[in-house]
Amino acid sequence: MKFTPEQITALNAPLSKANVRQRRQAGRTLDYIEGWHAIDEANRIFGFDGWSRETLSLTRVSETPRKIGKEKRDGWGVSYLAHVRVAVFAGDRAIVREGTGSGHGIDADIGLAHESAAKEAETDAMKRALMTFGNPFGLALYDKTQANVQDAPSAALEMALGAARACTTREALRACLARNRQALDPSEATTLKDECTALAKALPENEKEPA
């Protein structure tokens, strides 16, 4: 058994700019998605019981005394590397992907520095594993042109997609597409058509596909 048409549509969808964050690192501005958002997307697309995460290894690679803050207080800098496995369930199949990530913690309390670094490493590794499933998990950010990072869909498109997903026949999908596509801009009309086409594959074959 493979992913459902709805899941394939969600995995192929562009990443919304609203979910992209930025940070400065080594003099560069880097785009990323937050860890909680990656988990939220996995729950939305695969289901709360449709995926799992396992930390295979968590290794401390650095623990160094350092000065922190403007006051130059004594503190600690700690770094970890994590190796995480993500399994996604599609029927009786488990699709397994793995990722590695790093985390860094700085704190006056050495325990808090370790906790921060370990959590960040695990989250980074999980995001790298999930990224291989598509744009919603940040894959679009690895393309320098970011062609698949787009503005959030309009309310009209969201309503049209909801109506399409409620259809139970191909004829209903055709009617939904015809009724809504004129109110959308060309790119959103294409998104709606692609969604209707994917949904139609799960409906009876004796109905016509959206034109």
Short mmCIF file of C-alpha atoms in Angstrom, two decimals:
data_model
loop_
_atom_site.label_atom_id
_atom_site.label_comp_id
_atom_site.label_asym_id
_atom_site.label_seq_id
_atom_site.Cartn_x
_atom_site.Cartn_y
_atom_site.Cartn_z
CA MET A 1 0.00 0.00 0.00
CA LYS A 2 1.26 3.46 -0.89
CA PHE A 3 0.52 6.97 0.33
CA THR A 4 -3.04 8.14 -0.26
CA PRO A 5 -3.73 10.71 -3.01
CA GLU A 6 -4.35 13.33 -0.31
CA GLN A 7 -0.97 12.60 1.27
CA ILE A 8 0.81 12.77 -2.09
CA THR A 9 -0.83 16.12 -2.81
CA ALA A 10 0.24 17.43 0.61
CA LEU A 11 3.82 16.21 0.14
CA ASN A 12 4.03 17.82 -3.31
CA ALA A 13 2.60 21.12 -2.11
CA PRO A 14 4.90 24.16 -1.88
CA LEU A 15 6.22 25.35 1.46
CA SER A 16 4.37 28.40 2.75
CA LYS A 17 6.54 31.47 3.40
CA ALA A 18 4.60 31.95 6.62
CA ASN A 19 6.33 28.85 8.04
CA VAL A 20 9.89 29.91 7.16
CA ARG A 21 12.11 31.47 9.81
CA GLN A 22 15.54 33.08 9.51
CA ARG A 23 18.68 33.21 11.63
CA ARG A 24 22.16 34.66 11.28
CA GLN A 25 25.04 32.20 11.27
CA ALA A 26 28.69 32.83 10.36
CA GLY A 27 27.72 36.11 8.70
CA ARG A 28 24.99 34.53 6.56
CA THR A 29 21.20 34.55 6.77
CA LEU A 30 19.81 31.01 6.82
CA ASP A 31 16.20 29.97 6.21
CA TYR A 32 14.72 27.09 8.20
CA ILE A 33 11.51 25.63 9.60
CA GLU A 34 11.06 25.17 13.32
CA GLY A 35 11.05 21.74 14.91
CA TRP A 36 7.51 22.01 16.27
CA HIS A 37 6.26 22.85 12.76
CA ALA A 38 7.93 19.75 11.28
CA ILE A 39 6.20 17.60 13.91
CA ASP A 40 2.88 19.36 13.29
CA GLU A 41 3.16 18.73 9.54
CA ALA A 42 4.04 15.06 10.10
CA ASN A 43 0.96 14.67 12.31
CA ARG A 44 -1.20 16.45 9.73
CA ILE A 45 -0.01 14.53 6.67
CA PHE A 46 0.79 11.07 8.09
CA GLY A 47 -1.51 11.00 11.12
CA PHE A 48 -0.74 11.05 14.83
CA ASP A 49 -0.19 7.28 14.76
CA GLY A 50 1.23 7.21 11.24
CA TRP A 51 4.88 7.92 11.96
CA SER A 52 7.53 7.47 14.63
CA ARG A 53 10.88 8.91 15.62
CA GLU A 54 13.79 7.05 17.19
CA THR A 55 17.10 8.51 18.36
CA LEU A 56 19.79 6.02 17.32
CA SER A 57 22.71 7.88 18.85
CA LEU A 58 23.42 11.06 20.78
CA THR A 59 27.09 11.92 21.16
CA ARG A 60 28.72 14.75 23.06
CA VAL A 61 31.48 16.19 20.90
CA SER A 62 32.48 19.24 22.92
CA GLU A 63 32.30 20.59 26.46
CA THR A 64 34.33 23.75 27.00
CA PRO A 65 34.40 26.48 29.67
CA ARG A 66 33.67 29.90 28.15
CA LYS A 67 32.63 33.41 28.98
CA ILE A 68 28.97 34.24 28.30
CA GLY A 69 26.92 37.40 28.10
CA LYS A 70 27.96 41.03 28.16
CA GLU A 71 29.07 40.59 31.74
CA LYS A 72 31.51 37.86 30.66
CA ARG A 73 30.24 35.43 33.24
CA ASP A 74 31.77 31.99 33.61
CA GLY A 75 29.82 29.39 31.71
CA TRP A 76 29.88 26.40 29.40
CA GLY A 77 29.65 25.70 25.70
CA VAL A 78 28.45 22.20 24.83
CA SER A 79 27.89 20.50 21.46
CA TYR A 80 26.17 17.22 20.51
CA LEU A 81 25.65 15.18 17.35
CA ALA A 82 22.48 13.12 16.95
CA HIS A 83 21.43 10.36 14.55
CA VAL A 84 17.65 9.99 14.26
CA ARG A 85 15.48 7.50 12.37
CA VAL A 86 11.98 8.43 11.18
CA ALA A 87 9.53 5.72 10.09
CA VAL A 88 6.34 6.60 8.20
CA PHE A 89 3.62 3.97 7.89
CA ALA A 90 1.78 3.53 4.59
CA GLY A 91 -0.56 0.59 5.03
CA ASP A 92 1.59 -2.45 5.88
CA ARG A 93 4.80 -0.70 4.79
CA ALA A 94 7.22 1.34 6.88
CA ILE A 95 9.17 3.96 4.93
CA VAL A 96 12.35 4.67 6.87
CA ARG A 97 14.56 7.74 6.55
CA GLU A 98 17.49 8.82 8.73
CA GLY A 99 19.18 12.13 9.46
CA THR A 100 22.07 13.55 11.45
CA GLY A 101 22.11 16.91 13.17
CA SER A 102 24.07 19.04 15.58
CA GLY A 103 23.11 21.08 18.61
CA HIS A 104 24.90 23.68 20.69
CA GLY A 105 24.15 24.87 24.20
CA ILE A 106 25.59 27.84 26.10
CA ASP A 107 24.71 28.42 29.75
CA ALA A 108 26.19 29.23 33.13
CA ASP A 109 24.66 25.96 34.34
CA ILE A 110 26.46 23.03 32.70
CA GLY A 111 23.38 20.83 33.00
CA LEU A 112 21.21 23.32 31.14
CA ALA A 113 23.88 23.70 28.46
CA HIS A 114 23.86 19.92 27.93
CA GLU A 115 20.06 19.80 27.83
CA SER A 116 19.84 22.59 25.27
CA ALA A 117 22.51 21.07 23.03
CA ALA A 118 21.04 17.55 23.15
CA LYS A 119 17.50 18.72 22.35
CA GLU A 120 18.70 20.89 19.47
CA ALA A 121 20.74 18.04 17.98
CA GLU A 122 17.81 15.61 18.11
CA THR A 123 15.43 18.15 16.58
CA ASP A 124 17.91 19.03 13.82
CA ALA A 125 18.42 15.35 12.95
CA MET A 126 14.65 14.71 12.91
CA LYS A 127 14.08 17.64 10.56
CA ARG A 128 16.76 16.37 8.18
CA ALA A 129 15.11 12.94 8.10
CA LEU A 130 11.63 14.38 7.51
CA MET A 131 12.99 16.80 4.89
CA THR A 132 13.41 13.90 2.48
CA PHE A 133 9.61 13.53 2.30
CA GLY A 134 9.11 16.85 0.54
CA ASN A 135 8.61 20.60 0.54
CA PRO A 136 6.38 20.88 3.65
CA PHE A 137 9.32 19.63 5.73
CA GLY A 138 11.80 22.16 4.36
CA LEU A 139 13.09 20.42 1.22
CA ALA A 140 12.14 23.53 -0.78
CA LEU A 141 14.71 25.56 1.20
CA TYR A 142 17.59 23.51 -0.25
CA ASP A 143 16.83 24.92 -3.70
CA LYS A 144 18.72 28.21 -4.05
CA THR A 145 15.87 29.67 -6.12
CA GLN A 146 13.29 28.55 -3.54
CA ALA A 147 10.83 28.09 -6.40
CA ASN A 148 8.62 25.92 -4.17
CA VAL A 149 8.43 28.44 -1.33
CA GLN A 150 5.25 30.40 -1.89
CA ASP A 151 2.81 32.68 -0.17
CA ALA A 152 0.12 30.96 1.87
CA PRO A 153 -2.93 29.91 -0.21
CA SER A 154 -5.81 32.36 -0.34
CA ALA A 155 -9.01 31.81 1.61
CA ALA A 156 -10.77 31.10 -1.70
CA LEU A 157 -8.33 28.29 -2.54
CA GLU A 158 -8.60 26.82 0.96
CA MET A 159 -12.40 26.73 0.63
CA ALA A 160 -12.20 25.19 -2.85
CA LEU A 161 -9.77 22.50 -1.67
CA GLY A 162 -12.03 21.70 1.26
CA ALA A 163 -15.00 21.34 -1.07
CA ALA A 164 -13.01 19.07 -3.40
CA ARG A 165 -11.94 16.81 -0.55
CA ALA A 166 -15.58 16.39 0.45
CA CYS A 167 -16.56 15.08 -3.00
CA THR A 168 -17.44 11.40 -3.28
CA THR A 169 -17.60 11.00 -7.08
CA ARG A 170 -15.56 12.15 -10.05
CA GLU A 171 -18.55 14.01 -11.44
CA ALA A 172 -18.75 15.98 -8.18
CA LEU A 173 -15.05 16.80 -8.51
CA ARG A 174 -15.59 18.03 -12.06
CA ALA A 175 -18.41 20.28 -10.89
CA CYS A 176 -16.33 21.56 -7.97
CA LEU A 177 -13.41 22.38 -10.25
CA ALA A 178 -15.64 24.14 -12.80
CA ARG A 179 -17.42 26.10 -10.07
CA ASN A 180 -14.31 27.35 -8.30
CA ARG A 181 -11.49 27.70 -10.83
CA GLN A 182 -12.73 31.01 -12.29
CA ALA A 183 -12.46 32.70 -8.89
CA LEU A 184 -8.78 31.73 -8.50
CA ASP A 185 -5.62 33.10 -10.05
CA PRO A 186 -3.94 30.80 -12.61
CA SER A 187 -1.45 29.23 -10.19
CA GLU A 188 -4.12 28.50 -7.58
CA ALA A 189 -6.46 27.14 -10.26
CA THR A 190 -3.67 24.72 -11.23
CA THR A 191 -3.27 23.72 -7.58
CA LEU A 192 -6.99 22.97 -7.36
CA LYS A 193 -6.93 20.96 -10.60
CA ASP A 194 -3.94 18.92 -9.40
CA GLU A 195 -5.72 18.20 -6.12
CA CYS A 196 -8.91 17.14 -7.94
CA THR A 197 -6.92 14.87 -10.25
CA ALA A 198 -5.18 13.20 -7.29
CA LEU A 199 -8.48 12.77 -5.44
CA ALA A 200 -10.15 11.31 -8.52
CA LYS A 201 -7.75 8.36 -8.54
CA ALA A 202 -9.31 7.07 -5.33
CA LEU A 203 -12.88 7.30 -6.70
CA PRO A 204 -14.80 4.83 -8.91
CA GLU A 205 -13.29 4.32 -12.35
CA ASN A 206 -16.65 4.72 -14.12
CA GLU A 207 -16.61 8.44 -13.38
CA LYS A 208 -14.73 10.93 -15.54
CA GLU A 209 -11.58 12.59 -14.23
CA PRO A 210 -11.50 16.42 -13.85
CA ALA A 211 -10.79 18.08 -17.20
#
